[in-house]
CSV table of C-alpha atoms in Angstrom, one decimal:
chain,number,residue,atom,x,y,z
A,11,UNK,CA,163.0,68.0,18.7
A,12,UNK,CA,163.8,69.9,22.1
A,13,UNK,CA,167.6,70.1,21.4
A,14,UNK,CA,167.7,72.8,19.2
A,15,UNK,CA,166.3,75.8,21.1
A,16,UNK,CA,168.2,77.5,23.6
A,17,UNK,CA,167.2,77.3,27.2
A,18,UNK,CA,167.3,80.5,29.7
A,19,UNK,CA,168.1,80.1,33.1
A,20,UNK,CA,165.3,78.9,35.6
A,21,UNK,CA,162.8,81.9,37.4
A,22,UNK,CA,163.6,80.9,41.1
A,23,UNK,CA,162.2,83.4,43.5
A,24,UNK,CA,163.8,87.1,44.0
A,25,UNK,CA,162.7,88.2,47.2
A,26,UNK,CA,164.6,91.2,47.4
A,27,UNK,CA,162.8,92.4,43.9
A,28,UNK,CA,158.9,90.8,44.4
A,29,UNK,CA,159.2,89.0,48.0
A,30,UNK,CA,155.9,88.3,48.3
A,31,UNK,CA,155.4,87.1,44.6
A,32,UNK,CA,157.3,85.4,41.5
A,33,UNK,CA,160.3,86.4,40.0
A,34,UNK,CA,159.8,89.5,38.1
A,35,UNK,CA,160.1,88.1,34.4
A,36,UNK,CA,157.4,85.7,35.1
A,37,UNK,CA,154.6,87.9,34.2
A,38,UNK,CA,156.4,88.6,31.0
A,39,UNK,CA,156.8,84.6,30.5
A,40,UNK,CA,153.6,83.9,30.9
A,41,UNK,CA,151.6,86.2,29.0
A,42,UNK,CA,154.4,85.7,26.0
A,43,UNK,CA,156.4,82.1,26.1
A,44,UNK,CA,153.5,80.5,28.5
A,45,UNK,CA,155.7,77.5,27.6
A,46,UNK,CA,159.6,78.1,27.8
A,47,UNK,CA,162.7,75.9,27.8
A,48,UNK,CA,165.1,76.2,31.2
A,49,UNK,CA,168.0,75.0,32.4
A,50,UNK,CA,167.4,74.1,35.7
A,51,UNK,CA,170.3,75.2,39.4
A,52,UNK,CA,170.8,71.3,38.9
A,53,UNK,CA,171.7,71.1,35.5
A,54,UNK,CA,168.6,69.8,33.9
A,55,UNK,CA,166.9,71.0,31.2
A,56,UNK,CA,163.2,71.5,31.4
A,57,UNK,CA,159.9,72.7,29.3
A,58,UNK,CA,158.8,75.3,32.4
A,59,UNK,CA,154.9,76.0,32.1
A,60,UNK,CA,154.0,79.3,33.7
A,61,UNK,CA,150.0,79.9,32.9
A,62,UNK,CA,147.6,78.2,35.3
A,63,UNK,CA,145.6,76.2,32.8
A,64,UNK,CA,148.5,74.3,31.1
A,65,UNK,CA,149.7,73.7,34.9
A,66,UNK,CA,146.4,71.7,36.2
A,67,UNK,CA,146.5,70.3,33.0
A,68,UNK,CA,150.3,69.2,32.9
A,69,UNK,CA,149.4,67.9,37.2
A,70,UNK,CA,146.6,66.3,36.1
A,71,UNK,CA,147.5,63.8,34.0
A,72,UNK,CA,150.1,61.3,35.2
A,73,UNK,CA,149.7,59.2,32.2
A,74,UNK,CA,151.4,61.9,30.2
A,75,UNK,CA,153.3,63.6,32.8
A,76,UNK,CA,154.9,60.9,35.4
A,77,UNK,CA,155.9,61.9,39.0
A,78,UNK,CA,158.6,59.0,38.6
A,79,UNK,CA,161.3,61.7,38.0
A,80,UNK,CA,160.2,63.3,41.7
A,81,UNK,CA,159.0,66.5,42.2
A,82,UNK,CA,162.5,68.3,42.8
A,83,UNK,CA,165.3,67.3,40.9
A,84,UNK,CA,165.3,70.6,38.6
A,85,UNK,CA,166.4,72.7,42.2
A,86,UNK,CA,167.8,69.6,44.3
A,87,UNK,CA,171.0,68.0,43.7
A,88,UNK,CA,169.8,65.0,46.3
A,89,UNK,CA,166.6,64.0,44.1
A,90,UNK,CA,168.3,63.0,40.8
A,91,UNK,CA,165.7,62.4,38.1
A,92,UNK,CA,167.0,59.0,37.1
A,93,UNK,CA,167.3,57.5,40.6
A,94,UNK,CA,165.3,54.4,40.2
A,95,UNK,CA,162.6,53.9,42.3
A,96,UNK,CA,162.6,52.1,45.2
A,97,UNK,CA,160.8,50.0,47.4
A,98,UNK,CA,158.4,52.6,49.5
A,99,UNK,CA,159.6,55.7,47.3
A,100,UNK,CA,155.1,56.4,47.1
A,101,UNK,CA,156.0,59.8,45.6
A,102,UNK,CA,157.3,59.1,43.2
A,103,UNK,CA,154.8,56.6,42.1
A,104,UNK,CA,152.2,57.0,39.5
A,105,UNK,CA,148.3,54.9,38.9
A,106,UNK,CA,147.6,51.8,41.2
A,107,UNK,CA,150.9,51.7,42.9
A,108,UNK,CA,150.3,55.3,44.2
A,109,UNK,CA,147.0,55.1,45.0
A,110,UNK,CA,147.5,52.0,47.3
A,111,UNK,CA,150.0,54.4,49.4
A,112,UNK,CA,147.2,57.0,49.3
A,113,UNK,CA,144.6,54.5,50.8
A,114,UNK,CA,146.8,53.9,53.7
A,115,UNK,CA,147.0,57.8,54.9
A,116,UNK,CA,144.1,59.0,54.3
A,117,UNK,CA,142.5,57.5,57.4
A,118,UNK,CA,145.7,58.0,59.3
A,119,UNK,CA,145.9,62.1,59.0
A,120,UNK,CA,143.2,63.1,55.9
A,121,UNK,CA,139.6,62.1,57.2
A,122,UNK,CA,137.5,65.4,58.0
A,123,UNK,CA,136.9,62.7,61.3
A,124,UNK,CA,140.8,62.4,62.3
A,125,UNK,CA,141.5,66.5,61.7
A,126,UNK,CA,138.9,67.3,64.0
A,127,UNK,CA,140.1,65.1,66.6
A,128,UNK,CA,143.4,66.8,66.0
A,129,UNK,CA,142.3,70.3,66.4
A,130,UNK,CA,142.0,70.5,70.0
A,131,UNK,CA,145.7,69.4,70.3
A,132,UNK,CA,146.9,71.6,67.6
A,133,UNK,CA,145.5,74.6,69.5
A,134,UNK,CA,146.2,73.6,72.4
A,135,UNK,CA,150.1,73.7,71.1
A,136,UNK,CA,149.9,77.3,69.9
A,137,UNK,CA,148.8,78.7,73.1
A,138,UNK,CA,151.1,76.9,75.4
A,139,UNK,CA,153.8,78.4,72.8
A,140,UNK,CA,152.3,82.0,73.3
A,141,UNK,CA,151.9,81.7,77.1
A,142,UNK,CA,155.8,81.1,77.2
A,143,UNK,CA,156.5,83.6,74.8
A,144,UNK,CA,154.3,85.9,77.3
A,145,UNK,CA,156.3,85.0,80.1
A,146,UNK,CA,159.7,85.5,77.9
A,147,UNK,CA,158.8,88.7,76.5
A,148,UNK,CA,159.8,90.3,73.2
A,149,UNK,CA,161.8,90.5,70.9
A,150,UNK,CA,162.0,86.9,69.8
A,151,UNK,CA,162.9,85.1,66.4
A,152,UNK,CA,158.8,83.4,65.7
A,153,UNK,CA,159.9,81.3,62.9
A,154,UNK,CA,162.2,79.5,66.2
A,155,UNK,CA,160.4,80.1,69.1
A,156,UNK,CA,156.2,79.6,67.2
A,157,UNK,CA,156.0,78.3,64.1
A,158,UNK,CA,158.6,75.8,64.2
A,159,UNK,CA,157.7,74.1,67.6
A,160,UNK,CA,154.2,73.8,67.0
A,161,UNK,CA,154.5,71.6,63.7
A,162,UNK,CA,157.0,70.1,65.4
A,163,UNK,CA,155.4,69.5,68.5
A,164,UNK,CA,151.9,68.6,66.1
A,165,UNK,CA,153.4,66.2,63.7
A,166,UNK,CA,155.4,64.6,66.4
A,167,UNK,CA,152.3,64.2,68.5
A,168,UNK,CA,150.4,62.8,65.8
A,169,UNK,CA,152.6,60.4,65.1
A,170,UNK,CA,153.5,59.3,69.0
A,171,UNK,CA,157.2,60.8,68.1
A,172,UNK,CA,158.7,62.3,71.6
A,173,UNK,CA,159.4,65.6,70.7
A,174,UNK,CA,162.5,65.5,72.6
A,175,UNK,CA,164.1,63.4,69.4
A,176,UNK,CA,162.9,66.0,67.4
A,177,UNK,CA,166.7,66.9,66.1
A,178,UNK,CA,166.9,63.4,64.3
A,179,UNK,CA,164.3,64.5,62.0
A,180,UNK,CA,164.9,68.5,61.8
A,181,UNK,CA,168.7,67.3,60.0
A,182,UNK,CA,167.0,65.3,57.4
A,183,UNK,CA,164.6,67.7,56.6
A,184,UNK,CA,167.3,71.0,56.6
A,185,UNK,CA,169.5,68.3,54.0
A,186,UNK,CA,166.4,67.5,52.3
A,187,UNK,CA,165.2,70.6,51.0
A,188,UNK,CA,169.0,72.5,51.1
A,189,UNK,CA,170.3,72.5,47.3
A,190,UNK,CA,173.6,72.3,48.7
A,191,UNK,CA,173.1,68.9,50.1
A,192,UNK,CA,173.8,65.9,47.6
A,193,UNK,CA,172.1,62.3,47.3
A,194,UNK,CA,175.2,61.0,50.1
A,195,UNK,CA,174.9,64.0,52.3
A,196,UNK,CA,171.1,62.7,52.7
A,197,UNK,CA,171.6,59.0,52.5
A,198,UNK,CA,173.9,59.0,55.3
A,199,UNK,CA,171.2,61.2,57.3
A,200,UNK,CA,168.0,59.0,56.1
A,201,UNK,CA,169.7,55.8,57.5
A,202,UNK,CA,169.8,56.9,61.6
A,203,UNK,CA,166.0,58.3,60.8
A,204,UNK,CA,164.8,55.2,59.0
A,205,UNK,CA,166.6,52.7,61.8
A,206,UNK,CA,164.6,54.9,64.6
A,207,UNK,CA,161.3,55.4,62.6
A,208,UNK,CA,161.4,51.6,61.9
A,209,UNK,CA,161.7,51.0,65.2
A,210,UNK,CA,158.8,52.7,66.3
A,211,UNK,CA,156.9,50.8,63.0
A,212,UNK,CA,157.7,47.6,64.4
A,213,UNK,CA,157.0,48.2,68.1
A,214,UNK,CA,153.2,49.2,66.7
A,215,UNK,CA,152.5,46.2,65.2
A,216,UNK,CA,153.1,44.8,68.3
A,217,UNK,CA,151.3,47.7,70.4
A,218,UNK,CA,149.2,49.8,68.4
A,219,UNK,CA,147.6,52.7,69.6
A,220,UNK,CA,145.7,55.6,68.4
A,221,UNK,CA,148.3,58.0,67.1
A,222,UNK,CA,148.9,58.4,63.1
A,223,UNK,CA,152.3,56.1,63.0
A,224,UNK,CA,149.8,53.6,64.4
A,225,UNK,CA,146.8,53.9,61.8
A,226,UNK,CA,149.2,53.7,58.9
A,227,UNK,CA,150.6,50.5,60.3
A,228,UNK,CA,147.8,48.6,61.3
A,229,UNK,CA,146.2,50.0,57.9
A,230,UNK,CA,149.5,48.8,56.2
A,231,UNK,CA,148.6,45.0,57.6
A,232,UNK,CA,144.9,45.2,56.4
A,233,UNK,CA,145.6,45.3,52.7
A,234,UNK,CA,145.2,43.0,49.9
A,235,UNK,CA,148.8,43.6,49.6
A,236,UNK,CA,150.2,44.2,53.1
A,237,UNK,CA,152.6,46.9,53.4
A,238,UNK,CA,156.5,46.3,54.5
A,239,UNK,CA,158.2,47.4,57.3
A,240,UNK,CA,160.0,49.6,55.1
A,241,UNK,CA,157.2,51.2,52.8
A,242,UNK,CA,155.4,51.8,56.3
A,243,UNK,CA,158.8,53.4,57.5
A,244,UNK,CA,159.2,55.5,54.4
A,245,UNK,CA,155.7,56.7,54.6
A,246,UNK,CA,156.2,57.7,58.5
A,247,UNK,CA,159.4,59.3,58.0
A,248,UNK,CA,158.0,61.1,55.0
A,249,UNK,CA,155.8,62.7,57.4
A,250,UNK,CA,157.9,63.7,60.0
A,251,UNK,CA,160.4,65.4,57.6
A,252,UNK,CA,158.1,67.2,55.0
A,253,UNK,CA,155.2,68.1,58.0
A,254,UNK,CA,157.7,70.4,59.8
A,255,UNK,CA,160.2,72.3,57.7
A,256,UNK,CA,157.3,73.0,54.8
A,257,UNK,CA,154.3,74.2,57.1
A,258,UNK,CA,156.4,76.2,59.5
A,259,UNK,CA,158.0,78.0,56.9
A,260,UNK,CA,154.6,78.7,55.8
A,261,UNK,CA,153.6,79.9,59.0
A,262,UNK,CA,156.8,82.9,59.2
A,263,UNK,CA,156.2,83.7,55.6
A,264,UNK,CA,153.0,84.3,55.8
A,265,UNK,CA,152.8,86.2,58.7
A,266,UNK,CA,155.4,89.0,57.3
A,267,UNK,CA,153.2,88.9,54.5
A,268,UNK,CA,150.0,90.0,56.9
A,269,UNK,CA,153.1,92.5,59.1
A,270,UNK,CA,153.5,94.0,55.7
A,271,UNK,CA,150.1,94.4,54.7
A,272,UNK,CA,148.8,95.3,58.1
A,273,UNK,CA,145.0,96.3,57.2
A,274,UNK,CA,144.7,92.7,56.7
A,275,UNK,CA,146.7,91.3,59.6
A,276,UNK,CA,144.2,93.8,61.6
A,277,UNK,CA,141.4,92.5,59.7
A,278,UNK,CA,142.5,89.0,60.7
A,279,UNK,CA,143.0,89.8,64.5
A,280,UNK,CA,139.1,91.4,64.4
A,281,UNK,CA,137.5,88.5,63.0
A,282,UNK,CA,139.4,85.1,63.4
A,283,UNK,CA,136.8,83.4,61.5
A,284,UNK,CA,138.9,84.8,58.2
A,285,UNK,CA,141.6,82.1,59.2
A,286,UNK,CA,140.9,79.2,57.0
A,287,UNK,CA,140.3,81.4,53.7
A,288,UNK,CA,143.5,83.6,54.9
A,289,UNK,CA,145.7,80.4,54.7
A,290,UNK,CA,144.6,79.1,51.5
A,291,UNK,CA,145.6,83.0,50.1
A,292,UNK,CA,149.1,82.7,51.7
A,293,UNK,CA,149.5,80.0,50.2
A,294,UNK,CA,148.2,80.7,46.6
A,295,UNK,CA,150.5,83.9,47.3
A,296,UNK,CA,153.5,82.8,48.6
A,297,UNK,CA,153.5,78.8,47.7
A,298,UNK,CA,155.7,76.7,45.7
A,299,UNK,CA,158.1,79.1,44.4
A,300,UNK,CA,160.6,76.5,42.8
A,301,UNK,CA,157.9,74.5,41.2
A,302,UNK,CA,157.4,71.1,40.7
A,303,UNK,CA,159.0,68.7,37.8
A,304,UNK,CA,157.3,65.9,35.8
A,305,UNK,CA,158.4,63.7,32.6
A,306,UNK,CA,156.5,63.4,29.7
A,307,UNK,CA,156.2,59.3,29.1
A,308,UNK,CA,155.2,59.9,25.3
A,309,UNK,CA,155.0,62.4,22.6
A,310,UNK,CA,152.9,65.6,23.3
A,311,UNK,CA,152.4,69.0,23.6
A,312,UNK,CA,151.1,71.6,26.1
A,313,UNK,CA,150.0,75.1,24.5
A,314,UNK,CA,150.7,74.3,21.3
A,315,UNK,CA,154.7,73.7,22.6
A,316,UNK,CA,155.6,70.1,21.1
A,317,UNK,CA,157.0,68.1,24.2
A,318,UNK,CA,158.8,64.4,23.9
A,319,UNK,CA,158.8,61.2,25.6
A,320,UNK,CA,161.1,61.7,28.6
A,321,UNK,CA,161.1,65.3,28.6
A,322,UNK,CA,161.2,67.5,31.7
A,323,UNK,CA,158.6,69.8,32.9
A,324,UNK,CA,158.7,72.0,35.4
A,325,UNK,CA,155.3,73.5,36.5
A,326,UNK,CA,155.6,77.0,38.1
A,327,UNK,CA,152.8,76.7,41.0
A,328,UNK,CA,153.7,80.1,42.3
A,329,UNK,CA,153.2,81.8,38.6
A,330,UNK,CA,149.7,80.0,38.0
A,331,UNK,CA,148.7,81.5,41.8
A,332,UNK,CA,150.0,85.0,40.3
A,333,UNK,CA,148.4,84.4,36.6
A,334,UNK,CA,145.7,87.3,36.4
A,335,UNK,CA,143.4,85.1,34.1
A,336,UNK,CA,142.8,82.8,37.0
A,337,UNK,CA,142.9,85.6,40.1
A,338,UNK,CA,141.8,89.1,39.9
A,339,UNK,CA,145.2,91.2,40.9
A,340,UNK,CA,147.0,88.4,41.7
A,341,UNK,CA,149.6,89.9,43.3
A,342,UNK,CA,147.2,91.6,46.2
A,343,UNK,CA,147.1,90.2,49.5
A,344,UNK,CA,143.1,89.9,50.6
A,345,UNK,CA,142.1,87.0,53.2
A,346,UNK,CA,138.9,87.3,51.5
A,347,UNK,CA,139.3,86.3,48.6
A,348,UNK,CA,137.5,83.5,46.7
A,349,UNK,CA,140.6,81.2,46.6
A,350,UNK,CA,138.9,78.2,45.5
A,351,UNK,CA,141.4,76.7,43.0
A,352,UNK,CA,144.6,78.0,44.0
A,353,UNK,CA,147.2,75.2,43.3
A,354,UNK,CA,149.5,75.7,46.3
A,355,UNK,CA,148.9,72.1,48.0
A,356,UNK,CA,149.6,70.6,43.8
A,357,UNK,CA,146.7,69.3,41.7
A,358,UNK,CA,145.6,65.7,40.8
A,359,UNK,CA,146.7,62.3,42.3
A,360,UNK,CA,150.3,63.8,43.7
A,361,UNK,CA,148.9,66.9,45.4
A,362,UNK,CA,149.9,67.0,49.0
A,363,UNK,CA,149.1,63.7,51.2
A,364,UNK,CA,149.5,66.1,54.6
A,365,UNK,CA,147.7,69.0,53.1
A,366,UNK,CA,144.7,68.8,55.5
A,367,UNK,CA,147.4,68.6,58.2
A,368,UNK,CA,149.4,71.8,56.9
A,369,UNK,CA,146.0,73.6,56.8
A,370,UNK,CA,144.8,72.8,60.2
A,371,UNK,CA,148.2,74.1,61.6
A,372,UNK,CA,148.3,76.9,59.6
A,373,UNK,CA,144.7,78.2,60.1
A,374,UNK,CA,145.2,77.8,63.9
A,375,UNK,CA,148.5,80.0,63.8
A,376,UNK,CA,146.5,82.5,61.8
A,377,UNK,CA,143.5,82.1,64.1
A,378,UNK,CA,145.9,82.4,67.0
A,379,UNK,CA,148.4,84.9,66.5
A,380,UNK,CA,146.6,88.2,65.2
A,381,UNK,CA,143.8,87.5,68.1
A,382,UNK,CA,146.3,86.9,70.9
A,383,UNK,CA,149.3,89.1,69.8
A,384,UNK,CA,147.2,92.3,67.8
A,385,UNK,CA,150.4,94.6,68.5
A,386,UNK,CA,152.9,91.9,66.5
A,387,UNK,CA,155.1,93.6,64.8
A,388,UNK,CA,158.8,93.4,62.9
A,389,UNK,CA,161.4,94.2,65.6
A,390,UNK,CA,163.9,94.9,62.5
A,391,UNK,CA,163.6,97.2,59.2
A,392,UNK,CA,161.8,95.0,56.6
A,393,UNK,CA,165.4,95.6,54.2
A,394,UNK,CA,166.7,93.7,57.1
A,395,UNK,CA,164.8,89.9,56.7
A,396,UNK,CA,166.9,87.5,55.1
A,397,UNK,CA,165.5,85.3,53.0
A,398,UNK,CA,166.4,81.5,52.4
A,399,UNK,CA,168.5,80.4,49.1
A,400,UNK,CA,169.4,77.4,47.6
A,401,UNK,CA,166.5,75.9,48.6
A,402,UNK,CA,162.7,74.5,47.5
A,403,UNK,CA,161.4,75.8,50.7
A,404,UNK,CA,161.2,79.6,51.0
A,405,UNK,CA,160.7,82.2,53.6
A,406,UNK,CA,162.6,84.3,55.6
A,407,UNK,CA,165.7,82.6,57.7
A,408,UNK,CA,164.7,84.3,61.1
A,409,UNK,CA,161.2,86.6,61.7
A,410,UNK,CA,162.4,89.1,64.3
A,411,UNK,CA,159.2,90.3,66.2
A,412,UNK,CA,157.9,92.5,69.0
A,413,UNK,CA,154.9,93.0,70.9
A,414,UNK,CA,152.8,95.1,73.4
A,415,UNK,CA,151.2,92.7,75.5
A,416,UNK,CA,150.2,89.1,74.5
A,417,UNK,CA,146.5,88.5,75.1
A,418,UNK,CA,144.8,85.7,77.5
A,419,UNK,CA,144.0,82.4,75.6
């Protein structure tokens, strides 16, 4: 059915052209070919659904549109489509078998109960990190020296991880999300992380405590179906990996969003209370630029566009944020905006298990940094940011920033 029309190469985000938005055709796509075929940087082939509507729609029905494929195989070389899933693999699990993975975290790091226990912690982390900086003086790279260590530091603490083996899960997650990296390059990084995470599964049985790591596995034993070493290692690891790289990025993007839009970075540092509403714009803005793939398990359409069993689709999350039908001037930064709706944390059963998490780290940088540091500023020419390729997670490589004086906590 598909075979026959021509696919054009894959939007992936052009930050040199719109760096705080989608690639520049997008707009084009989605008011003319809202559903387009692509050929994907890995090869694939894909229906790519650019219009918010058909995106909650396509996210929101596993039982047409499987997560068994995994979320990144159209931009990552080390999530083939067709890799069978294996024991623990929760995310790429669809219905019952999903949901009883989803039962297990929730009370570990998703309960409004557990994230307020967290918060003290979490802010706790960014002021010890800005009290050194203090001390340090400027500049300094913040993507290294802030946002980095403190989802480190959080996620590690949550989980009872010493922070000082941080490195063993920093490599999987830089292979993980690098499109250079292939399915060996990771495998032979997963196995050191899964042999150490495992080891800290099995010493909770034993010992549990209060931490996250601890939750899930005494959770884990609780079931009708008690969870493996393994599917509790997985889940763990998981975690670790996907709770640094993705959040902190967030964190450095988003904050040369507010450098470059400074009204609203001033804005922020007057009233901190804006925090929460300014994340969930940063990340409606600036969220999800590759997209995320499905399958189609039968014969369908979306808009119209006839789609068949075992088809790819690759919703653009960043382009339904930007689509003007959904958000007044999409592409305008404002921390007060109603955001209610934005799609940046995915839609449905598969949208992010750690998103409470992510927005409790990122609401506290946002809280923390304008307040603390109202003189931030680039220490380098905007032209000069680089920005990451040939990967899923985006941002600028290094934030080079300055500062007058770095406020009291």
């Amino acid at each position: 059915m598909s075979s026959t029309i021509s696919a054009r190469p894959l939007p992936v985000p052009r930050e040199d052209l719109c760096p705080f938005g989608p690639a520049p055709e997008v707009a084009e796509l989605r008011s003319e070919s809202p559903v387009v075929r692509v050929t994907c940087p890995t090869g694939i082939d894909a229906w790519l659904v650019t219009r918010y509507a058909e995106a909650r729609e396509v996210m929101g029905d596993p039982r047409r549109f499987s997560n068994r494929s995994g979320q990144a195989g159209h931009m990552l070389a080390n999530m083939p489509p067709d890799q069978p899933v294996e024991e623990g693999d929760f995310s790429k699990m669809d219905g019952p078998e999903h949901v009883r993975f989803r039962r297990v975290f929730a009370p570990a790091i998703s309960t409004v109960k557990r994230i307020e226990e967290f918060r003290p912690m979490v802010q706790r982390t960014a002021d010890e990190l800005l009290d050194g900086l203090a001390a340090e003086g400027g500049p300094i790279d913040l993507h290294e020296q802030f946002s980095k260590p403190l989802t480190t530091s959080v996620i590690a603490e949550l989980l009872g991880v010493p922070y000082a083996d941080r490195a063993i899960f920093h490599r999987v997650a830089d292979a993980l999300f690098s499109g250079k990296s292939d399915v060996d390059d990771l495998d032979a990084l997963k196995f050191p992380l899964f042999s150490y995470v495992g080891d800290l599964v099995r010493a909770r049985r034993v010992e549990p405590g209060e931490d996250a790591m601890s939750v899930l596995v005494t959770r884990g034993q609780q079931q009708e179906q008690p969870f493996t070493d393994l599917e509790l290692t997985k889940m763990a690891a998981g975690l670790l990996v996907a709770g640094y790289d993705t959040t902190a990025s967030m964190i450095t993007y988003g904050t040369l969003a507010l450098l470059q839009d400074r009204p609203q970075f001033d804005r922020l540092a007057a009233d901190p209370s804006l925090a929460a509403n300014a994340g969930e714009e940063l990340v409606r803005m600036l969220g999800v630029g590759a997209g995320l793939m499905r399958v189609a398990t039968v014969d369908t359409e979306i808009a119209g566009q006839p789609i068949a069993a075992g088809e790819f689709v690759v919703v653009a999350i960043q382009a339904a944020n930007h689509d003007p039908a959904r958000f007044d001037e999409p592409e305008r930064l404002d921390i007060g905006r109603e955001t209610s709706g934005q799609i940046g944390f995915g839609h449905g059963p598969h949208q992010c298990a750690g998103q409470q998490i992510a927005r409790l780290e990122l609401t506290t940088a946002l809280a923390t940094l304008p307040r603390r540091v109202p003189s931030l500023r680039l220490a380098v020419p905007f032209a000069e940011i680089e920005f990451k390729a040939d990967t899923t997670v985006y941002g600028p490589v290094a934030l080079p920033v300055t500062w007058d004086e770095i406020l009291p906590a």
